[in-house]
Amino acid sequence: MDELKTDWKNEHAELRCVRNPELPAHMDRVREVSRLWTEPGHRKQGYATELLKQVCNEADVLGYVLMLQPKEFGKSEGLKDLVKWYERFGFVKIQHNPVLMAKAPEFKATITATGYAAAVSLDAPRG
């Protein structure tokens, strides 16, 4: 079974995705985005977006559910805007107070072998 990695980084942001030890054993395919941080001078330039896209894509391919609790930071980011931002990646609000969001894995088709198909036209003249 492939494991979703824990730490994600690019040149100006980092993301941590962990298994919550309080979850029961049968929820072993659930991970919590516990930290998403961008250096203050590099915010609003796509660094966090790049990381979250990577994590969501890998979680989709490996079949993991992602959860997070968005938290306000600074004065320019309101919780409502942050929730909308996470919704862009497929997260939905599953609890209102405190806000808790989750993202189920989306189907990602992968090609593992080359196959050939033959088509038969039902309208072809019979001879």
CSV table of C-alpha atoms in Angstrom, one decimal:
chain,number,residue,atom,x,y,z
A,1,MET,CA,0.0,0.0,0.0
A,2,ASP,CA,1.4,3.4,-1.0
A,3,GLU,CA,1.7,5.9,1.8
A,4,LEU,CA,1.0,9.6,1.4
A,5,LYS,CA,4.1,11.5,2.3
A,6,THR,CA,4.1,13.9,5.3
A,7,ASP,CA,6.2,16.9,4.4
A,8,TRP,CA,5.8,19.0,1.2
A,9,LYS,CA,8.0,22.0,0.4
A,10,ASN,CA,8.8,24.4,-2.4
A,11,GLU,CA,11.0,27.5,-2.4
A,12,HIS,CA,8.7,29.7,-0.2
A,13,ALA,CA,6.1,27.5,1.4
A,14,GLU,CA,5.7,24.2,3.3
A,15,LEU,CA,2.8,21.9,4.1
A,16,ARG,CA,2.5,19.1,6.6
A,17,CYS,CA,0.0,16.2,6.2
A,18,VAL,CA,-0.2,13.7,9.1
A,19,ARG,CA,-2.2,10.8,10.4
A,20,ASN,CA,-4.1,11.9,13.5
A,21,PRO,CA,-3.3,9.2,16.1
A,22,GLU,CA,-6.7,9.7,17.7
A,23,LEU,CA,-8.5,8.2,14.7
A,24,PRO,CA,-9.4,4.6,14.9
A,25,ALA,CA,-7.3,2.0,12.9
A,26,HIS,CA,-9.9,1.5,10.2
A,27,MET,CA,-9.5,5.2,9.2
A,28,ASP,CA,-5.9,4.6,8.1
A,29,ARG,CA,-6.5,6.4,4.8
A,30,VAL,CA,-7.4,9.7,6.4
A,31,ARG,CA,-4.8,12.5,6.6
A,32,GLU,CA,-4.9,15.9,8.3
A,33,VAL,CA,-3.4,18.9,6.6
A,34,SER,CA,-1.9,20.2,9.9
A,35,ARG,CA,0.2,23.1,8.6
A,36,LEU,CA,0.3,25.2,5.4
A,37,TRP,CA,2.6,28.1,5.6
A,38,THR,CA,4.0,30.6,3.2
A,39,GLU,CA,6.7,33.1,4.0
A,40,PRO,CA,5.0,36.5,4.6
A,41,GLY,CA,6.9,38.3,1.8
A,42,HIS,CA,5.9,35.6,-0.8
A,43,ARG,CA,2.2,35.2,0.0
A,44,LYS,CA,-0.5,35.5,-2.8
A,45,GLN,CA,2.1,34.3,-5.4
A,46,GLY,CA,0.9,30.7,-5.7
A,47,TYR,CA,3.4,28.9,-3.6
A,48,ALA,CA,0.8,27.4,-1.2
A,49,THR,CA,-1.6,26.7,-4.1
A,50,GLU,CA,1.2,24.7,-5.8
A,51,LEU,CA,1.7,22.6,-2.7
A,52,LEU,CA,-2.0,22.0,-2.0
A,53,LYS,CA,-2.5,20.9,-5.6
A,54,GLN,CA,0.3,18.4,-5.3
A,55,VAL,CA,-1.0,17.0,-2.0
A,56,CYS,CA,-4.6,16.8,-3.3
A,57,ASN,CA,-3.5,15.1,-6.5
A,58,GLU,CA,-1.4,12.5,-4.7
A,59,ALA,CA,-4.2,11.9,-2.2
A,60,ASP,CA,-6.6,11.3,-5.1
A,61,VAL,CA,-4.3,8.8,-6.8
A,62,LEU,CA,-3.5,6.9,-3.5
A,63,GLY,CA,-7.2,7.0,-2.3
A,64,TYR,CA,-6.7,9.2,0.8
A,65,VAL,CA,-9.3,11.5,2.5
A,66,LEU,CA,-7.9,14.9,3.5
A,67,MET,CA,-9.2,16.9,6.4
A,68,LEU,CA,-8.2,20.3,7.7
A,69,GLN,CA,-9.3,23.0,10.1
A,70,PRO,CA,-8.8,26.4,8.5
A,71,LYS,CA,-7.6,29.0,10.9
A,72,GLU,CA,-7.5,32.7,10.4
A,73,PHE,CA,-4.1,34.5,10.4
A,74,GLY,CA,-3.3,38.1,10.1
A,75,LYS,CA,-5.9,40.8,9.4
A,76,SER,CA,-6.2,40.4,5.7
A,77,GLU,CA,-7.4,36.8,5.6
A,78,GLY,CA,-10.9,36.2,6.9
A,79,LEU,CA,-12.1,32.7,7.7
A,80,LYS,CA,-14.8,33.0,5.1
A,81,ASP,CA,-12.2,33.7,2.4
A,82,LEU,CA,-10.0,30.9,3.6
A,83,VAL,CA,-12.9,28.4,3.4
A,84,LYS,CA,-13.6,29.6,-0.2
A,85,TRP,CA,-10.0,29.1,-1.1
A,86,TYR,CA,-10.0,25.5,0.2
A,87,GLU,CA,-13.2,24.8,-1.6
A,88,ARG,CA,-11.4,25.5,-4.9
A,89,PHE,CA,-9.4,22.3,-4.2
A,90,GLY,CA,-12.5,20.2,-3.5
A,91,PHE,CA,-12.8,20.6,0.3
A,92,VAL,CA,-16.2,20.8,1.7
A,93,LYS,CA,-17.3,22.1,5.1
A,94,ILE,CA,-18.4,19.2,7.3
A,95,GLN,CA,-18.6,21.1,10.6
A,96,HIS,CA,-19.3,24.7,11.4
A,97,ASN,CA,-17.9,25.5,14.8
A,98,PRO,CA,-15.0,25.1,14.7
A,99,VAL,CA,-14.9,24.9,11.0
A,100,LEU,CA,-13.7,21.4,9.8
A,101,MET,CA,-13.3,20.6,6.1
A,102,ALA,CA,-12.7,17.3,4.2
A,103,LYS,CA,-11.9,16.2,0.7
A,104,ALA,CA,-12.8,12.7,-0.5
A,105,PRO,CA,-10.4,11.3,-3.2
A,106,GLU,CA,-11.4,11.9,-6.7
A,107,PHE,CA,-11.1,9.2,-9.3
A,108,LYS,CA,-7.8,9.6,-11.3
A,109,ALA,CA,-7.5,7.3,-14.3
A,110,THR,CA,-4.0,5.9,-14.8
A,111,ILE,CA,-2.8,3.9,-17.8
A,112,THR,CA,-0.8,0.8,-16.8
A,113,ALA,CA,-0.9,-1.1,-20.1
A,114,THR,CA,-1.5,-0.4,-23.8
A,115,GLY,CA,-4.6,-1.9,-25.3
A,116,TYR,CA,-6.1,-2.1,-28.7
A,117,ALA,CA,-9.8,-1.8,-29.4
A,118,ALA,CA,-11.7,-2.8,-32.6
A,119,ALA,CA,-14.8,-0.9,-33.5
A,120,VAL,CA,-17.7,-2.3,-35.5
A,121,SER,CA,-20.1,0.0,-37.2
A,122,LEU,CA,-23.7,-1.0,-37.1
A,123,ASP,CA,-24.4,1.1,-40.2
A,124,ALA,CA,-21.7,-0.7,-42.3
A,125,PRO,CA,-23.0,-2.2,-45.5
A,126,ARG,CA,-23.2,-6.0,-45.4
A,127,GLY,CA,-21.7,-7.8,-48.2
